[in-house]
Amino acid sequence: MADAATKPKPVTTTADEAQQELTDGFHLVIDALKLNGINTIYGVPGIPITDLGRKAQAAGMRVLSFRHEQHAGNAAAIAGFLTKKPGICLTVSAPGFLNGLTALANATTNCFPMILISGSSEREIVDLQQGDYEEMDQLAMARPLCKAAFRVLHAADVGVGVARAIRAALSGRPGGVYLDLPAKLFSQVMDADAGARSLVKVIDPSPAQIPAPAAVKRALDVLDSAKRPLIILGKGAAYAQADDAIRALVEKSGIPFLPMSMAKGLLPDTHSQCAGAARSMVLKDSDVVMLIGARLNWLLSHGKGKTWGEPGSKQFIQIDIEPKEMDSNVAIVAPLVGDIGSCVSALLERMDGKWPRPPADWIDAVNERKQANIAKMAPRLMKNSAPMDFHSALGALRNVIKQRPDAILVNEGANTLDLARGIIDMYQPRKRLDVGTWGIMGIGMGFAVAAAVETGKPVLAVEGDSAFGFSGMEVETICRYDLPVCVVVFNNNGIYRGTDVNPSGGSDVATTVFVKDARYEKLMEAFGGVGVHVTTPDELSRAVNEAMDCGKPTLVNAVIDPAAGSESGNIGKLNPQSAVRKK
Ligand SMILES: Cc1ncc(C[n+]2csc(CCOP(=O)(O)OP(=O)(O)O)c2C)c(N)n1
Ligand SMILES: [Mg+2]
C-alpha cells in the first residue's frame, strides 16, 4: 500500500472520491524509494522536479537542496559509500543533469553506489531535435559514464525502474546509475492499488559472492610461501564493512599492511603492523602482496616500475568482486573473486591456529624504517611558527583527530591532500573521505554535508584554497542545515604555491595564484556561521577544537607560507616534460 502521507490530499466530495483511489508518477517514485529504505535525497530543485522534492519532503523524506548539482551528486555518492545504500541525487534536465554527471562518473570510477535521478524534457520533441526547453538526450549522454542507465515512460513501470537502478548500483562492484524520468511521467495517474502493487522491494541487492575453495587454497599457498609478505587495503575493503574479519586476518597473519587513502583507519594507523610510514620500502622489497579491495591502478604505479623493485620480484594475490579486475596491469598469480567479507572469512577459516608469522628479519626491517621515518617527521609537526607550513599546521590537526577518532575527515587539495594523508592518523574505518581514484577537486563540501547528515558525527574538512573554491558556495548549505562541519582552508594564495609569477612580465598574475591574503572565513560569516582567521598552529588548534566541540558551522582560514608547497604535491612527476626549451 502507498504510504498514507504520500497519497494525494484527502477529498470529501463524491465526485472527487474516485480521485482518492488514484496515484501518480510523483508519488510512485517517492513510494518506491521509501519502500527500499531510501529516505534522503540530495539535489537542486527546478522544472520538472520541484514538486517531486516538495512531495518527498511532505512524505517524510529528508530532501537537502544544494547550490550546485555537482555537490549534491558528490554528497549522494559518499552517502552511498558510507551506508552501502545508493545515495540519491535529484536534478533538473539538461544543465542540471550535466552538472550532476561529473559526480555520477566519479562515483562509478570510485565504486560508490549512487543513483542520479534527473527530470527530462518531452521525448517526442527531444528526439526530433525541435528545440524543447532544456532539450538533451540525457540517457545517451549518461550511459557511457555509469554502470547502467534506465528511463521510465509509464507510471506503472516506476517500481521496476527504481528497483533496477538500486540493484545495478549495489550488486557486484558498486557504482553510479542514471534514472531518467521525463516530465510527463510525474503527472501520469493510475489506480492507487495497482500502483502500490507495481512497486518492487529489492531483495538481497548485493548478494554474497562466495569465492571458490580452490581459489582460497591457491591464495593461501602463495601467502604461505612468502618471505616478505604485504597486505594492501583499498577503499573497497573499507566499503565492504567487513571490519572485524579484515582485522582478524591481518592480525592472525602478522603481515604488515598498507592502507590506501580511504582505507586508512580500517585498522588504526598506529597499529603495530601498519606499514604506512615505510610505504616506499614495503612496496619495493615485499615478495608477495595481497590486495584487498585495492586496484593496481596509477595510485599503485600499476604494480610495476621502480616503485615495485626488481622486475619479476613480486607475486600478487588479489581479492576483488570484479573478475575483470584481475591481470588488468600485471599478472595475478592468485585471483580471489568474491565479495570481500566472504573472501576474507574464507581465508581466515582455512588459516589454522598455527599459521606462521612472517620471518622476523622482514618485520624488523619494516619496523626500523617506520620508526626512522616517524622520528624524522616528528620535529616538523611540532613547530609553532608563523607563517605556518603544511607540516606544522597538519601537526595541529593530527592531534584534533587523535582526540576525536570518531570525527570524519574530508580532504582535498594537492599539498594539502598529500601531506594530510601521511600526517593525520586515522583510527576508525570510513572516517577519511577524499579525492579518490581521479584526484578530483570539488568533493569537499558535498562530502562534508553527506558525512554529517548520514553519520551525525562532527566533520573536519581540510581543504586547499583552490580545492575549496570548487564547492565553496555550499557553506551556505552547511549553515542552512546547521551541520557540525568545520572547514579549514589551507590558504597559501594559490594552486600548489602562491609565489609563481607571470613569465611574460604582463599585468595578469601567474596562472596558479589567487588574490593574496584572501579572507575565506568571511564566506562562512556571511551565512551566520563562525569565521576564524589563524596564523599559528596554536591558534589553529584552538579554533578547530572549539568548532568541533560546539558543532557550529565554522570556517578557519589558516594562513600557510605561500612558498611552502611543491608542484602538484606528491605527484609532480606526472606533469609532462618536454625536451624543447622554448617558452
Ligand atoms: C576537477 C579538477 N580540476 C582541476 C584539477 C587539477 N588540480 C589538482 S590539485 C589542484 C588544486 C591544488 O591547489 P590547492 O587546493 O590550493 O592545494 P595546495 O597544493 O595549494 O595545498 C588542482 C586545480 C583537479 N585535480 N580536479
Ligand atoms: Mg593552495
PDB file of C-alpha atoms and ligand atoms in Angstrom, residues 464-466 490 492-496, ligand 2:
ATOM      1  CA  GLY A 464      43.479  23.561  -0.159  1.00  0.00           C
ATOM      2  CA  ASP A 465      42.380  27.098  -1.034  1.00  0.00           C
ATOM      3  CA  SER A 466      41.979  26.083  -4.671  1.00  0.00           C
ATOM      4  CA  PHE A 490      44.920  25.968   3.903  1.00  0.00           C
ATOM      5  CA  ASN A 492      48.756  29.528   0.534  1.00  0.00           C
ATOM      6  CA  ASN A 493      47.448  32.036  -2.006  1.00  0.00           C
ATOM      7  CA  GLY A 494      47.156  29.553  -4.810  1.00  0.00           C
ATOM      8  CA  ILE A 495      47.375  26.232  -6.538  1.00  0.00           C
ATOM      9  CA  TYR A 496      50.424  24.402  -5.102  1.00  0.00           C
TER      10      TYR A 496
HETATM   11 MG    MG B   2      46.686  26.255  -2.200  1.00  0.00          MG
END
